Amino acid sequence: MAIWVVLAYSQHPDVADVISTNGNPQDSADRELAELFSELLLERCPEEAKAAIKSDGNLAMEAAFQVLGQVAGQELANNPQVNSAMTGFTRYLDHKRLNTFFN
């Protein structure tokens, strides 16, 4: 799911020109996500899904898959290399000014 999330975000116009992919990875990621979706809904949790939909309608499905997306994002963010890249900007901060600001 993490690959699907990254590929989906890569379609945003603000980043599309800095991200390149080989072949058509979106189609493969879409297929894998469809398999996961079907497995969760139809095989692993059909009764729970039916009960949630009966109780909360489509919002139940949206919430459930929002959580899956959050887990995928956390999976990416918890990787040491990703964490390093996400915090790399801090080497350019004016730490002296920030310390004065926060103290």
Tab-separated table of C-alpha atoms in Angstrom:
chain	number	residue	atom	x	y	z
A	1	MET	CA	0.000	0.000	0.000
A	2	ALA	CA	2.911	2.338	0.669
A	3	ILE	CA	3.936	2.168	-2.992
A	4	TRP	CA	0.397	3.016	-4.067
A	5	VAL	CA	0.339	6.046	-1.736
A	6	VAL	CA	3.660	7.367	-3.076
A	7	LEU	CA	2.596	6.854	-6.682
A	8	ALA	CA	-0.738	8.551	-6.073
A	9	TYR	CA	0.927	11.556	-4.437
A	10	SER	CA	3.422	11.702	-7.289
A	11	GLN	CA	0.570	12.697	-9.599
A	12	HIS	CA	0.174	16.057	-7.873
A	13	PRO	CA	1.220	18.835	-10.292
A	14	ASP	CA	3.578	20.389	-7.730
A	15	VAL	CA	5.745	17.255	-7.609
A	16	ALA	CA	5.007	15.395	-10.842
A	17	ASP	CA	7.967	16.946	-12.652
A	18	VAL	CA	10.514	15.868	-10.002
A	19	ILE	CA	9.399	12.240	-9.690
A	20	SER	CA	10.047	9.779	-12.463
A	21	THR	CA	9.049	6.138	-12.670
A	22	ASN	CA	9.937	3.318	-15.022
A	23	GLY	CA	7.187	1.584	-16.952
A	24	ASN	CA	3.689	1.752	-15.498
A	25	PRO	CA	4.074	1.109	-11.761
A	26	GLN	CA	0.705	2.765	-11.030
A	27	ASP	CA	-1.180	-0.041	-12.765
A	28	SER	CA	0.686	-2.681	-10.785
A	29	ALA	CA	0.135	-0.789	-7.525
A	30	ASP	CA	-3.568	-0.357	-8.373
A	31	ARG	CA	-3.905	-4.102	-8.937
A	32	GLU	CA	-2.180	-4.934	-5.648
A	33	LEU	CA	-4.363	-2.481	-3.738
A	34	ALA	CA	-7.490	-3.892	-5.381
A	35	GLU	CA	-6.412	-7.362	-4.235
A	36	LEU	CA	-5.844	-6.113	-0.680
A	37	PHE	CA	-9.177	-4.252	-0.659
A	38	SER	CA	-11.037	-7.335	-1.916
A	39	GLU	CA	-9.277	-9.655	0.508
A	40	LEU	CA	-10.033	-7.454	3.506
A	41	LEU	CA	-13.622	-6.778	2.543
A	42	LEU	CA	-14.655	-10.131	1.109
A	43	GLU	CA	-12.467	-12.705	2.869
A	44	ARG	CA	-10.972	-11.482	6.135
A	45	CYS	CA	-13.698	-9.187	7.494
A	46	PRO	CA	-16.956	-9.583	5.543
A	47	GLU	CA	-19.254	-9.650	8.565
A	48	GLU	CA	-17.503	-6.708	10.238
A	49	ALA	CA	-17.641	-4.735	6.995
A	50	LYS	CA	-21.344	-5.441	6.505
A	51	ALA	CA	-22.114	-4.419	10.086
A	52	ALA	CA	-20.091	-1.212	9.769
A	53	ILE	CA	-21.751	-0.301	6.476
A	54	LYS	CA	-25.196	-1.039	7.919
A	55	SER	CA	-24.412	1.166	10.919
A	56	ASP	CA	-22.478	4.033	9.305
A	57	GLY	CA	-22.953	3.672	5.559
A	58	ASN	CA	-20.141	4.578	3.199
A	59	LEU	CA	-18.427	6.594	5.927
A	60	ALA	CA	-17.444	3.312	7.561
A	61	MET	CA	-15.551	2.232	4.452
A	62	GLU	CA	-13.944	5.637	4.035
A	63	ALA	CA	-12.773	5.607	7.642
A	64	ALA	CA	-11.435	2.070	7.433
A	65	PHE	CA	-9.372	2.744	4.348
A	66	GLN	CA	-8.250	6.106	5.654
A	67	VAL	CA	-6.691	4.186	8.526
A	68	LEU	CA	-4.968	1.871	6.036
A	69	GLY	CA	-3.550	4.912	4.265
A	70	GLN	CA	-2.319	6.322	7.561
A	71	VAL	CA	-0.619	3.022	8.374
A	72	ALA	CA	1.087	3.074	4.979
A	73	GLY	CA	2.265	6.632	5.635
A	74	GLN	CA	3.586	5.665	9.052
A	75	GLU	CA	5.351	2.682	7.506
A	76	LEU	CA	7.131	5.050	5.153
A	77	ALA	CA	7.887	7.703	7.769
A	78	ASN	CA	9.285	5.191	10.271
A	79	ASN	CA	11.979	4.066	7.860
A	80	PRO	CA	15.393	5.430	8.970
A	81	GLN	CA	16.317	6.652	5.474
A	82	VAL	CA	12.979	8.424	5.062
A	83	ASN	CA	13.246	9.902	8.543
A	84	SER	CA	16.701	11.195	7.705
A	85	ALA	CA	15.426	12.791	4.495
A	86	MET	CA	12.432	14.300	6.311
A	87	THR	CA	14.668	15.956	8.886
A	88	GLY	CA	17.492	16.897	6.514
A	89	PHE	CA	16.281	20.484	6.227
A	90	THR	CA	17.173	21.062	9.888
A	91	ARG	CA	20.852	21.325	9.026
A	92	TYR	CA	20.032	24.654	7.345
A	93	LEU	CA	18.083	26.144	10.237
A	94	ASP	CA	19.464	29.038	12.230
A	95	HIS	CA	19.663	27.140	15.514
A	96	LYS	CA	20.894	30.162	17.443
A	97	ARG	CA	17.855	32.221	16.474
A	98	LEU	CA	15.525	29.298	17.117
A	99	ASN	CA	16.979	28.746	20.594
A	100	THR	CA	16.422	32.421	21.375
A	101	PHE	CA	12.869	32.186	20.054
A	102	PHE	CA	11.972	29.116	22.110
A	103	ASN	CA	13.674	30.249	25.335
